[in-house]
């Protein structure tokens, strides 16, 4: 069946005299909860923690040791990370990170194939944006950003540059491109994987990562 | 109890199952509290509800135009769109996609629309074994049960039943610990996800402007379902479309709050076409099955606003009737207040005319609805359409009631008469009424009227006032 035939069950019965509701144009004045005049890092950290993520605030100098510390505390040894630039994790910083973790005795793979992802103890990704209102990190798919990287390993470490934090959920949707640049897959991630299906008891890590760490790096620049 | 059992018997059986009633009671009350706390975080949630209602109603009022744009956008991004005028067509399209490509390992994320068309049975009939991967739906599937809540499918089950089903079907060690049970399911489903080749999902919102599918989930199985397999099929009712990307936050800020009190679901996934050439992973094919199946009939009639529903489940949790009979008693895929509207409207010949009457019209559902569907009003209007299907005795009783309500004298006499005729079952409730009243008391109990009526007390108070005067 084609589109026009399919729509004919609507268009034939148009009900043309029916009153039609206009599309509201000003959504933001009601929908916006957080504006830029707040401590964005503080609001972001509080919201993310409330959703069950753990947030580490670091400076440009100690972000590497912070990540190594998180992974070390978990006894994670097999780490997946990305090879190329996503957000704060530039190509150079990714390489620096891999080297630092290898020096700490971990096995680091920049390949995000099934064998790597399904056997990894943790993955580290950059993010495309972070949303203060909800404590959300955003992972967009792309050549160097596998959908599985923030999803398959039991621990996800998201690295956020402080400048990437935007105030409100509506800010993210406002800036998304509509054309071919729109990524095929975008995930807004708010806390670790959760279920409360069994008697309302909260359990984390049912299918996605049970632990979500967010490392916020405040650089001097 | 099957859907073919008369409604009153299903309700009687449900009310008698104290364990289920208690479980549903506790779970729904918790959700009601969580919803209120979530809504209170918003600066002005009433204003956001109004906007959500307006955007959805607008989209419906211009539905053909937005559907056209939506289809054009998906195709422009390399996705395929299929048109299913009815449930049978939707089942056939999805089965054909699977069989023509030799896809065998089918995973599903939770989708009420797929429940509505009984998709799993259709897939099984062509030799496939679809695996439900949402934890609740997975347990429903291995225990050969049906969901009883649109967000929390196993709200009616306790941990003992779940433990027994897991032990029996997966051969694991018996445990009642929710975390252990969850991890057993995770391990079992992980291997299935690793090797699947077809993923079937529903859709929460379809953005016309960009052809984007928005899927809101908490567990991560939805993300795995739409990113692991070679082929992703999304089944979507035509009413799910919204105009613009920037309309999404209006709904996202309400949906999870209305369901569970969360500000957002853990994962909000936006899908715009299949995997791009350079993408590291993702499905090579994206198929969107747009389904009508009775929706255009609702759209053309006086109940159009029902199609604003975003399936949050808030009206179920808020409803004192749902809380006391659970979802299965409704005998329909969509239970609760919204189900009492949707089910008879989607299946006018399905024998569901009792459902709109399964409401006390207290109004809690309307207050909870994030898109401001006036559920109580619509229930009354739907009742009016089907009042001829009442048994004669009940119609006579209702006539008498009408007569009494119109005349103070008849009302007073009737009250006296009733006080003499209603027998106390021992706990202050009458379980059986005289004559035509039986039609009303058969499925319900009536409180025994007090010795002095309100009117008598009122009169006495008034004359006291006069004396004190």
XYZ file of C-alpha atoms in Angstrom:
690
model
C 0.000 0.000 0.000
C 1.275 3.501 -0.763
C 1.176 6.608 1.377
C -1.749 8.286 -0.384
C -3.967 5.205 -0.161
C -3.012 4.802 3.464
C -3.818 8.416 4.268
C -7.133 8.292 2.423
C -8.811 6.843 5.517
C -8.009 10.217 7.087
C -8.225 12.609 4.162
C -11.561 11.232 2.940
C -13.106 12.024 6.277
C -11.301 15.316 6.759
C -13.977 16.884 8.936
C -12.994 20.203 7.389
C -15.373 22.235 9.531
C -13.781 20.990 12.735
C -11.966 23.582 14.792
C -8.222 23.042 14.611
C -5.761 23.702 17.411
C -2.847 26.012 16.469
C 0.730 24.944 17.105
C 2.103 26.851 20.104
C 5.244 28.701 19.208
C 6.582 29.777 22.579
C 7.401 26.548 24.344
C 10.503 27.688 26.122
C 9.061 30.114 28.671
C 7.125 27.266 30.276
C 9.406 24.349 29.524
C 12.815 25.769 30.491
C 13.792 24.873 34.041
C 17.449 25.940 34.125
C 19.036 28.962 32.507
C 22.669 29.943 32.081
C 22.832 32.065 35.245
C 23.516 29.192 37.598
C 26.534 27.133 38.589
C 26.154 24.748 35.669
C 28.705 22.238 36.918
C 27.065 22.177 40.330
C 23.536 21.732 38.966
C 24.734 19.095 36.513
C 26.566 17.141 39.217
C 23.593 17.225 41.591
C 21.124 16.049 38.917
C 23.426 13.299 37.653
C 24.033 12.015 41.192
C 20.284 12.063 41.839
C 19.865 9.830 38.776
C 22.429 7.401 40.216
C 25.547 8.443 38.302
C 28.762 9.209 40.158
C 30.358 12.496 39.276
C 34.041 13.423 39.711
C 34.969 17.036 39.231
C 38.559 17.421 38.119
C 40.887 20.014 36.714
C 42.844 19.876 33.495
C 45.777 18.522 35.468
C 44.316 15.531 37.256
C 41.608 14.082 34.983
C 43.870 11.221 33.916
C 44.585 10.147 37.462
C 40.895 10.517 38.340
C 39.915 8.061 35.593
C 42.701 5.663 36.471
C 41.556 5.885 40.084
C 37.940 5.047 39.270
C 38.955 2.052 37.176
C 41.538 0.925 39.711
C 38.968 0.969 42.529
C 36.760 -1.329 40.434
C 39.657 -3.677 39.629
C 38.885 -3.050 35.966
C 41.716 -4.207 33.722
C 40.205 -4.508 30.237
C 39.259 -1.070 29.016
C 37.639 0.027 25.761
C 38.093 3.573 24.609
C 37.788 5.509 21.413
C 40.499 6.352 18.950
C 39.359 9.723 17.669
C 37.806 12.952 18.762
C 34.480 13.101 20.594
C 33.865 16.219 22.682
C 36.563 16.792 25.283
C 38.375 13.614 24.282
C 40.414 14.912 21.376
C 42.660 12.576 19.468
C 45.642 13.747 21.519
C 43.834 13.416 24.864
C 42.560 9.942 23.925
C 46.081 8.850 23.186
C 47.302 10.386 26.421
C 44.554 8.563 28.315
C 45.340 5.196 26.745
C 49.005 5.608 27.575
C 48.243 6.584 31.164
C 45.994 3.574 31.695
C 48.481 1.200 30.093
C 51.107 2.584 32.440
C 48.739 1.760 35.278
C 48.749 -1.860 34.114
C 45.462 -1.971 32.223
C 44.754 -3.441 28.805
C 43.368 -0.706 26.587
C 41.636 -1.296 23.279
C 40.560 1.401 20.872
C 38.705 -1.181 18.820
C 34.987 -1.308 19.556
C 34.229 -4.662 17.920
C 32.017 -7.228 19.647
C 34.888 -9.218 21.141
C 36.302 -6.121 22.784
C 33.007 -4.655 23.993
C 31.554 -7.892 25.349
C 34.690 -8.733 27.302
C 35.563 -5.224 28.521
C 35.339 -4.353 32.221
C 34.666 -0.721 31.376
C 34.444 1.723 28.502
C 35.480 5.355 28.359
C 33.800 7.752 25.951
C 33.679 11.439 25.269
C 30.236 13.017 25.004
C 28.616 15.408 22.535
C 26.934 17.439 25.248
C 25.890 17.330 28.885
C 22.636 18.712 30.273
C 22.666 20.385 33.696
C 18.909 20.205 34.320
C 18.707 16.430 34.149
C 22.317 15.320 34.713
C 22.309 13.786 31.240
C 25.289 12.961 29.024
C 24.682 12.713 25.279
C 26.393 10.145 23.051
C 25.922 10.558 19.307
C 26.821 7.804 16.858
C 29.541 8.359 14.305
C 32.592 6.837 12.636
C 34.506 6.696 15.921
C 31.622 6.537 18.339
C 30.101 3.069 18.438
C 26.556 2.742 19.730
C 27.741 -0.177 21.845
C 30.552 1.685 23.608
C 28.325 3.433 26.130
C 26.023 0.421 26.351
C 27.641 -3.005 26.422
C 30.417 -2.944 29.064
C 29.220 -3.040 32.693
C 30.882 0.279 33.535
C 30.709 3.473 31.474
C 33.041 6.383 32.176
C 31.877 9.529 30.364
C 34.357 12.381 30.082
C 32.737 15.804 29.959
C 34.501 19.097 29.349
C 32.976 21.683 31.691
C 32.318 23.938 28.702
C 30.107 21.214 27.170
C 27.470 21.541 29.878
C 24.320 23.258 28.621
C 21.592 24.411 31.001
C 18.349 22.770 29.915
C 17.024 19.810 27.962
C 15.402 22.200 25.496
C 18.826 23.711 24.719
C 19.971 20.357 23.356
C 16.993 19.901 21.040
C 17.142 23.519 19.912
C 20.684 23.096 18.568
C 20.307 19.647 16.950
C 20.807 19.940 13.195
C 17.862 18.880 11.040
C 19.689 17.970 7.856
C 22.013 15.115 6.973
C 24.339 16.114 9.840
C 21.766 14.757 12.297
C 23.413 11.591 13.677
C 21.628 8.311 12.957
C 21.612 7.433 16.642
C 21.626 9.753 19.640
C 21.416 8.625 23.228
C 20.610 10.890 26.110
C 21.932 8.945 29.070
C 20.638 9.805 32.525
C 22.082 7.535 35.174
C 22.923 3.828 35.055
C 20.657 1.175 33.499
C 17.707 0.606 35.817
C 14.705 -1.608 36.388
C 12.107 -1.852 39.118
C 10.068 -4.587 37.454
C 10.395 -7.068 40.330
C 8.167 -5.849 43.169
C 9.254 -2.269 42.571
C 12.768 -3.001 43.863
C 15.354 -0.820 42.122
C 18.106 -2.843 40.434
C 20.834 -1.229 38.347
C 22.697 -2.750 35.435
C 19.916 -4.870 33.980
C 21.045 -4.546 30.345
C 23.136 -1.419 30.055
C 26.008 -0.349 32.337
C 25.231 -0.771 36.033
C 27.718 1.954 36.886
C 27.972 5.327 35.212
C 30.870 7.598 36.173
C 30.999 11.110 34.825
C 34.329 12.899 34.935
C 33.870 16.650 34.517
C 37.063 18.367 33.483
C 37.325 22.070 34.132
C 40.144 23.389 31.967
C 41.737 26.757 32.553
C 41.252 28.025 29.008
C -8.874 -15.717 33.423
C -9.545 -15.289 29.723
C -10.993 -12.226 28.071
C -14.059 -14.220 27.013
C -15.187 -14.618 30.636
C -17.897 -12.054 31.414
C -16.509 -8.818 32.789
C -18.281 -9.102 36.160
C -16.825 -12.556 36.742
C -13.347 -11.361 35.851
C -13.704 -8.510 38.332
C -15.041 -10.806 41.051
C -12.111 -13.174 40.542
C -9.620 -10.305 40.568
C -10.993 -8.759 43.750
C -10.905 -12.162 45.454
C -7.179 -12.533 44.764
C -5.990 -10.620 47.811
C -2.317 -11.153 47.032
C -2.571 -9.475 43.640
C -4.786 -6.698 44.974
C -2.230 -5.925 47.677
C 0.699 -5.999 45.245
C -1.035 -3.689 42.762
C -2.183 -1.386 45.562
C 1.301 -0.913 46.982
C 2.978 -0.502 43.614
C 0.466 2.009 42.245
C 0.414 4.132 45.403
C 4.203 4.313 45.285
C 4.020 5.468 41.672
C 1.395 8.079 42.482
C 3.706 9.555 45.119
C 6.710 9.409 42.806
C 4.739 11.147 40.071
C 3.709 13.957 42.378
C 7.254 14.463 43.615
C 8.535 14.462 40.017
C 5.950 16.969 38.832
C 6.640 19.243 41.791
C 10.244 19.639 40.596
C 8.952 21.503 37.555
C 8.464 25.258 37.767
C 4.991 25.125 36.261
C 3.920 21.649 35.302
C 0.333 22.678 34.614
C 1.567 24.992 31.888
C 3.701 22.207 30.402
C 0.691 19.851 30.453
C -1.323 22.451 28.570
C 1.435 22.812 25.976
C 1.730 19.040 25.590
C -2.023 18.739 25.089
C -1.985 21.555 22.576
C 0.957 20.225 20.541
C -0.552 16.741 20.355
C -4.009 18.020 19.504
C -2.546 20.267 16.818
C -0.653 17.344 15.304
C -3.832 15.257 15.239
C -5.813 18.091 13.679
C -3.273 18.209 10.840
C -2.356 14.530 10.929
C -2.210 13.726 7.179
C 0.188 16.603 6.593
C 2.554 15.578 9.412
C 2.486 11.913 8.439
C 3.441 12.853 4.907
C 6.376 14.928 6.135
C 7.456 12.186 8.547
C 7.456 9.521 5.816
C 9.342 11.749 3.387
C 12.028 12.455 5.996
C 12.547 8.809 6.942
C 12.859 7.801 3.308
C 15.244 10.691 2.721
C 17.498 9.239 5.411
C 17.482 5.782 3.888
C 14.785 4.209 6.017
C 11.822 2.293 4.593
C 8.233 3.028 5.608
C 5.468 0.426 5.388
C 1.771 1.164 5.681
C -0.492 -1.092 7.687
C -4.190 -0.193 7.559
C -4.968 -2.927 10.078
C -3.340 -5.283 12.553
C -3.251 -8.153 10.080
C -1.325 -6.048 7.569
C 1.163 -4.984 10.245
C 1.776 -8.600 11.253
C 2.210 -9.684 7.650
C 4.640 -6.847 6.849
C 6.849 -7.652 9.829
C 6.795 -11.408 9.220
C 7.663 -10.772 5.546
C 10.641 -8.591 6.453
C 11.928 -11.411 8.651
C 11.309 -14.347 6.312
C 12.361 -12.656 3.055
C 15.763 -11.829 4.567
C 16.190 -15.095 6.405
C 16.304 -13.339 9.767
C 15.883 -15.868 12.534
C 17.115 -14.487 15.834
C 14.497 -11.952 16.824
C 14.704 -9.666 19.866
C 11.969 -7.328 20.988
C 11.912 -4.342 23.259
C 8.718 -3.464 25.068
C 5.984 -2.200 22.777
C 2.311 -1.928 23.679
C 1.467 -1.600 19.989
C 3.026 -5.011 19.344
C 0.975 -6.401 22.238
C -2.094 -4.833 20.683
C -1.621 -6.775 17.435
C -0.399 -9.978 19.137
C 2.753 -9.837 17.064
C 4.572 -12.625 18.896
C 1.965 -15.228 17.982
C 2.227 -14.163 14.330
C 6.031 -14.459 14.383
C 5.785 -17.853 16.054
C 3.346 -18.980 13.369
C 6.050 -18.451 10.729
C 8.560 -20.402 12.761
C 10.340 -17.574 14.595
C 10.881 -17.350 18.318
C 10.887 -13.672 19.274
C 12.533 -12.983 22.615
C 11.070 -10.252 24.818
C 14.015 -8.464 26.402
C 12.452 -5.939 28.774
C 12.811 -7.667 32.152
C 9.086 -7.526 32.904
C 8.079 -8.643 29.429
C 10.728 -11.383 29.512
C 9.190 -12.760 32.703
C 5.694 -12.467 31.192
C 6.919 -14.429 28.188
C 8.662 -17.260 30.052
C 5.719 -17.579 32.447
C 3.176 -17.644 29.555
C 1.367 -14.707 31.141
C 0.144 -11.356 29.788
C 1.127 -7.840 30.937
C -1.267 -6.178 33.382
C 0.089 -2.622 33.271
C 1.286 -0.634 30.269
C 4.541 0.459 31.935
C 5.100 -2.213 34.600
C 3.945 -5.438 32.922
C 4.400 -7.704 35.961
C 2.945 -5.388 38.587
C 0.687 -8.333 39.531
C 3.492 -10.831 40.168
C 5.469 -11.363 43.358
C 9.090 -12.459 43.593
C 8.155 -16.029 44.447
C 6.252 -16.500 41.187
C 9.114 -14.883 39.254
C 11.686 -17.087 40.981
C 9.714 -20.231 40.156
C 9.304 -19.244 36.506
C 13.023 -18.458 36.137
C 14.034 -21.706 37.779
C 11.635 -23.733 35.642
C 12.379 -22.069 32.294
C 16.068 -21.157 32.600
C 17.205 -23.992 34.842
C 18.875 -21.596 37.243
C 19.161 -21.955 40.983
C 16.118 -20.799 42.947
C 16.476 -17.306 44.339
C 13.947 -14.661 45.332
C 16.476 -11.845 45.439
C 15.433 -9.192 42.862
C 19.050 -8.286 42.078
C 20.059 -11.912 41.526
C 16.960 -12.599 39.438
C 17.723 -9.535 37.331
C 21.325 -10.620 36.805
C 20.223 -14.118 35.754
C 18.012 -12.509 33.109
C 20.865 -10.205 32.058
C 23.270 -13.101 31.505
C 20.659 -15.110 29.617
C 19.697 -12.227 27.326
C 23.238 -11.000 26.763
C 24.144 -13.962 24.569
C 20.886 -13.540 22.667
C 21.671 -9.879 22.036
C 25.153 -10.736 20.900
C 23.821 -12.958 18.136
C 20.485 -11.421 17.145
C 19.716 -10.355 13.587
C 16.287 -8.679 13.833
C 15.228 -6.139 16.452
C 11.607 -5.054 16.865
C 10.738 -1.963 18.881
C 7.862 0.413 19.411
C 8.096 4.194 19.147
C 7.273 6.818 21.780
C 7.369 9.827 19.477
C 7.955 10.280 15.749
C 9.325 13.706 14.797
C 7.825 14.785 11.457
C 10.408 17.507 10.821
C 13.339 15.066 10.755
C 11.814 11.574 10.524
C 13.311 10.794 13.920
C 12.043 7.981 16.128
C 12.259 8.690 19.842
C 12.301 5.703 22.189
C 12.304 6.110 25.968
C 13.604 3.223 28.080
C 15.297 2.508 31.390
C 16.964 -0.868 31.119
C 19.086 -0.580 27.988
C 17.380 -3.471 26.212
C 15.694 -0.950 23.943
C 19.078 0.437 22.900
C 20.444 -3.056 22.342
C 17.367 -3.968 20.282
C 17.763 -0.990 17.963
C 21.558 -1.093 17.638
C 22.693 -4.743 17.716
C 20.756 -6.467 14.912
C 21.297 -6.062 11.191
C 17.661 -5.025 10.750
C 15.542 -2.797 12.981
C 11.769 -2.759 12.601
C 9.849 -0.071 14.486
C 6.101 -0.518 14.842
C 4.280 2.750 15.334
C 0.663 3.890 15.562
C -0.142 6.869 13.330
C -0.978 8.993 16.390
C 2.628 8.987 17.657
C 3.871 11.750 15.390
C 4.750 15.235 16.661
C 5.766 18.231 14.514
C 9.245 19.389 15.515
C 12.389 18.324 17.319
C 11.946 21.205 19.737
C 8.522 19.864 20.729
C 10.177 16.757 22.152
C 11.340 18.233 25.498
C 7.735 19.223 26.281
C 6.815 15.546 26.263
C 10.068 14.166 27.625
C 9.750 16.340 30.724
C 6.311 14.850 31.376
C 6.531 11.227 30.221
C 8.941 9.714 32.732
C 7.677 11.898 35.556
C 4.138 10.681 34.894
C 5.278 7.043 34.754
C 7.826 6.668 37.524
C 8.650 10.166 38.777
C 12.038 10.227 37.005
C 12.948 13.548 35.344
C 13.895 11.566 32.218
C 14.068 7.868 31.442
C 17.632 6.552 31.719
C 17.878 6.308 27.941
C 16.211 8.632 25.496
C 17.157 7.278 22.085
C 16.752 9.243 18.863
C 16.943 7.241 15.650
C 17.194 9.049 12.335
C 17.661 6.498 9.601
C 19.775 3.329 9.505
C 23.512 3.167 10.196
C 25.505 5.653 8.131
C 28.194 4.292 5.875
C 31.026 5.317 8.186
C 29.272 4.536 11.478
C 31.122 2.095 13.707
C 28.017 -0.054 14.297
C 24.222 -0.056 13.995
C 21.506 -1.655 11.869
C 21.927 -1.634 8.100
C 18.186 -1.488 7.531
C 15.522 0.544 9.273
C 11.861 -0.263 8.636
C 9.092 1.821 10.115
C 5.668 0.166 10.092
C 3.008 2.878 10.355
C -0.186 1.338 11.617
C -3.773 2.581 11.566
C -5.763 -0.382 12.975
C -8.840 1.554 14.049
C -7.087 4.819 14.830
C -8.475 6.712 11.830
C -11.993 5.719 12.947
C -11.320 7.230 16.362
C -9.711 10.232 14.666
C -12.780 10.914 12.528
C -15.208 10.741 15.451
C -15.867 12.678 18.630
C -13.151 10.899 20.654
C -10.143 12.228 18.731
C -8.408 13.559 21.860
C -7.950 9.975 23.107
C -5.220 9.716 20.462
C -3.138 12.266 22.399
C -2.268 9.460 24.853
C 1.493 8.946 25.348
C 1.095 5.631 27.251
C 2.630 6.821 30.519
C 0.355 4.745 32.757
C -0.371 7.606 35.169
C -4.144 7.142 34.851
C -3.821 3.459 35.759
C -1.865 4.268 38.904
C -4.294 7.015 39.881
C -7.430 4.937 39.362
C -9.061 3.408 42.465
C -10.768 0.825 40.270
C -7.534 -0.291 38.562
C -5.875 -0.420 41.963
C -8.505 -2.838 43.232
C -8.988 -5.107 40.239
C -5.569 -4.983 38.529
C -5.022 -4.970 34.792
C -6.065 -8.470 33.804
C -9.697 -7.993 34.853
C -10.133 -5.502 32.021
C -9.557 -8.352 29.571
C -7.808 -5.998 27.166
C -4.268 -5.073 26.184
C -4.762 -1.523 27.430
C -6.211 -1.612 30.958
C -7.215 1.163 33.339
C -9.084 4.372 32.496
C -7.344 4.958 29.161
C -7.871 1.296 28.269
C -11.560 1.625 29.083
C -11.670 4.235 26.318
C -9.132 2.884 23.829
C -10.218 -0.738 23.854
C -13.886 -0.270 22.886
C -12.932 2.530 20.473
C -10.260 0.457 18.709
C -12.498 -2.635 18.664
C -16.097 -1.391 18.480
C -17.434 -4.901 17.839
C -15.219 -6.520 20.448
C -17.838 -6.758 23.200
C -16.067 -4.270 25.471
C -19.059 -2.059 26.306
C -18.704 -2.880 30.024
C -15.258 -1.250 30.241
C -16.277 2.442 30.259
C -18.589 1.569 33.141
C -15.673 0.237 35.213
C -15.006 3.665 36.643
C -16.270 5.606 39.616
C -15.779 8.810 37.578
C -13.814 10.241 40.496
C -11.703 12.234 38.057
C -8.243 11.190 39.306
C -7.284 9.913 35.834
C -8.058 13.230 34.198
C -5.994 15.110 36.770
C -3.024 12.760 36.263
C -3.044 12.763 32.459
C 0.042 14.636 31.145
C -1.702 15.494 27.872
C -4.954 16.529 29.555
C -7.250 13.965 28.011
C -10.595 14.528 29.731
C -10.932 10.819 30.497
C -13.939 11.030 32.871
C -15.935 13.095 30.396
C -15.090 10.770 27.518
C -16.036 7.741 29.619
C -19.472 9.222 30.225
C -19.902 10.009 26.528
C -18.875 6.478 25.602
C -21.293 5.025 28.164
C -24.084 7.047 26.600
C -23.397 5.378 23.260
C -23.801 1.904 24.659
C -26.487 2.231 27.329
C -28.861 0.075 25.285
C -26.602 -2.904 25.924
C -27.526 -2.900 29.641
C -29.828 -5.714 30.759
C -33.460 -4.705 31.122
C -33.469 -4.967 34.929
C -30.628 -2.497 35.129
C -32.298 -0.081 32.769
C -35.444 -0.258 34.919
C -33.379 0.390 38.040
C -31.704 3.385 36.422
C -35.119 4.750 35.375
C -36.277 4.501 38.989
C -33.142 6.241 40.132
C -33.752 9.054 37.674
C -37.328 9.388 38.906
C -36.191 9.509 42.544
C -33.465 12.057 41.820
C -35.980 14.385 40.230
C -38.495 14.339 43.075
C -37.658 15.136 46.735
C -40.735 13.204 47.864
C -39.914 10.037 45.942
C -36.288 10.318 47.050
C -37.301 10.473 50.718
C -39.727 7.587 50.405
C -37.172 5.529 48.484
C -34.589 6.173 51.167
C -36.891 4.899 53.897
C -37.849 1.902 51.836
C -34.230 1.010 51.162
C -33.265 1.298 54.809
C -35.845 -1.373 55.563
C -34.983 -3.624 52.636
C -31.170 -3.645 52.527
C -29.739 -6.379 54.697
C -26.469 -5.849 56.528
C -24.010 -8.545 55.508
C -22.448 -8.195 58.979
C -19.793 -5.617 58.117
C -21.978 -2.614 57.399
C -22.328 -3.504 53.699
C -25.264 -4.935 51.801
C -24.252 -7.453 49.156
C -27.692 -7.963 47.670
C -30.392 -5.437 46.879
C -34.122 -5.981 46.356
C -35.843 -6.115 42.958
C -34.245 -4.125 40.159
C -31.569 -2.858 42.537
C -30.061 -6.338 42.329
C -28.702 -5.464 38.877
C -26.582 -2.833 40.563
C -25.623 -4.678 43.761
C -24.751 -7.948 42.069
C -21.224 -6.845 41.135
C -20.993 -4.235 43.910
C -21.676 -3.815 47.619
C -23.720 -0.952 49.040
C -23.080 0.666 52.414
C -26.040 0.237 54.783
C -27.777 3.615 55.070
C -27.373 5.148 58.544
C -30.358 5.276 60.913
C -30.734 9.022 60.376
C -30.396 10.372 56.896
C -28.300 13.411 56.086
C -31.466 15.289 55.283
C -32.929 14.515 58.714
C -29.753 15.705 60.454
C -29.709 18.824 58.309
C -33.305 19.604 59.190
C -32.630 19.134 62.898
C -29.544 21.363 62.765
C -31.483 24.066 60.981
C -34.223 24.111 63.585
C -31.570 24.246 66.338
C -30.063 27.246 64.589
C -33.490 28.865 64.545
C -33.917 28.279 68.254
C -30.482 29.697 69.025
C -31.297 32.329 66.443
